[in-house]
Tab-separated table of C-alpha atoms in Angstrom:
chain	number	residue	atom	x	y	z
P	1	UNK	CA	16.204	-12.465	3.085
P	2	UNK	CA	13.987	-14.875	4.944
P	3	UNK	CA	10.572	-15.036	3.035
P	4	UNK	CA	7.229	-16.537	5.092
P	5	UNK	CA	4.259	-17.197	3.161
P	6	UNK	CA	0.756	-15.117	4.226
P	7	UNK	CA	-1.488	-16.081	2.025
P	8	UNK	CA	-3.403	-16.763	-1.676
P	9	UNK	CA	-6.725	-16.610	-2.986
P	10	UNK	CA	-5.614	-18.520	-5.652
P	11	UNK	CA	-6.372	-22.532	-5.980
P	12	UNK	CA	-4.092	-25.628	-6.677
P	13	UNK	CA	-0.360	-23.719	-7.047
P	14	UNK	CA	-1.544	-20.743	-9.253
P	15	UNK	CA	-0.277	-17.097	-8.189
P	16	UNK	CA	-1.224	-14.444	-6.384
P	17	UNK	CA	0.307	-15.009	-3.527
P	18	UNK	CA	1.423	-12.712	-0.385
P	19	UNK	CA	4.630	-12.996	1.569
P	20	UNK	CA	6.261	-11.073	3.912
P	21	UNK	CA	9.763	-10.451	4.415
P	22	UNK	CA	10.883	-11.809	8.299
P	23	UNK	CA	13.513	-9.301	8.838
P	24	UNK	CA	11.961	-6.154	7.586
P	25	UNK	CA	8.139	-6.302	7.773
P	26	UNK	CA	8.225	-5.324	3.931
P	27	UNK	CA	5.350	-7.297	1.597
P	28	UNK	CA	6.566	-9.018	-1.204
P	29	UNK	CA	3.399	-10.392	-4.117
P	30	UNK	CA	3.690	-12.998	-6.466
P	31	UNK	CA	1.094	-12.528	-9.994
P	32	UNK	CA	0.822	-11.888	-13.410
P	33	UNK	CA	3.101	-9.845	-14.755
P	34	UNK	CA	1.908	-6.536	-16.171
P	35	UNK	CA	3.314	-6.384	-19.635
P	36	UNK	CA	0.689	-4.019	-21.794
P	37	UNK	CA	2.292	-1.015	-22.905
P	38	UNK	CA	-0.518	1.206	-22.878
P	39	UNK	CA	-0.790	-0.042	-18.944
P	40	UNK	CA	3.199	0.071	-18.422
P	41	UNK	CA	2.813	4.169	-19.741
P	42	UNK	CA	0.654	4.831	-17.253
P	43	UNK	CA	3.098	4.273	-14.831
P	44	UNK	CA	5.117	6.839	-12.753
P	45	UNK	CA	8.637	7.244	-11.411
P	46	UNK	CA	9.548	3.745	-12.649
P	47	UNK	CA	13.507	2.549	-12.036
P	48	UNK	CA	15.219	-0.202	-14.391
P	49	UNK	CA	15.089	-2.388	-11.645
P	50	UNK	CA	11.347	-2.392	-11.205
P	51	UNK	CA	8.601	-4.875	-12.439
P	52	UNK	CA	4.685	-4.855	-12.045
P	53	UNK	CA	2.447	-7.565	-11.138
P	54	UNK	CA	-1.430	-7.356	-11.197
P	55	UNK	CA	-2.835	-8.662	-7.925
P	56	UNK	CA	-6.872	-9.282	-6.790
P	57	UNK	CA	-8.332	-6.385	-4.581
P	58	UNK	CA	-9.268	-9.306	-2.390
P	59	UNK	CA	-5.546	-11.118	-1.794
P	60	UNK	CA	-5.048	-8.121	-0.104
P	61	UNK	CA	-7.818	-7.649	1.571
P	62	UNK	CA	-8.000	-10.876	3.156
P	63	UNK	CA	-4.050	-11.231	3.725
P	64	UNK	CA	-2.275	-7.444	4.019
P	65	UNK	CA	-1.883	-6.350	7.611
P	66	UNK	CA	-2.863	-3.058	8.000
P	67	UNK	CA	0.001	-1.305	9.542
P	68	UNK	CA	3.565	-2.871	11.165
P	69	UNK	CA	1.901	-3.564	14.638
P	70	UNK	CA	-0.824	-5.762	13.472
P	71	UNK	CA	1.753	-7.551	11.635
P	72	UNK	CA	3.899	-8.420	14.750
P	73	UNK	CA	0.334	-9.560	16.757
P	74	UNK	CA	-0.218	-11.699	13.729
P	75	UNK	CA	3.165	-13.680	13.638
P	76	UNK	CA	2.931	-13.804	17.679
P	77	UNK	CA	-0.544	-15.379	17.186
P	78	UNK	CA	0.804	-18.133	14.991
């Protein structure tokens, strides 16, 4: 799995951050972990091999391409 970096709103080395995954398209995020029980209970349809990170609204926002083909014009841009 080939990782390339998209983007953080985050300053000097601190998480979140946004990658994508080169051979799929898939998004993988980088932040806090979510470790609160009362928060983790919440949570639906969860497998062993799952974990939960809290990420800004605004990482997204700014870095998250909207659907596959944006994603492709976005990589050809660069």
């Amino acid at each position: 799995m080939t990782l390339r970096f998209i983007g953080t709103t985050s300053e000097h080395g601190n998480c979140p951050t946004l990658y994508e995954v080169v051979e799929t398209g898939d998004l993988v995020v980088q932040g806090d972990r979510l470790t609160a029980s009362e928060h983790l209970a919440q949570l639906r349809d969860v497998k062993d091999s799952e974990t939960f990170v809290v990420v800004p609204r605004e990482l997204l926002a700014r870095f998250a391409p909207r659907d596959a083909e944006q994603a492709d014009e976005t990589q050809t841009k660069e």
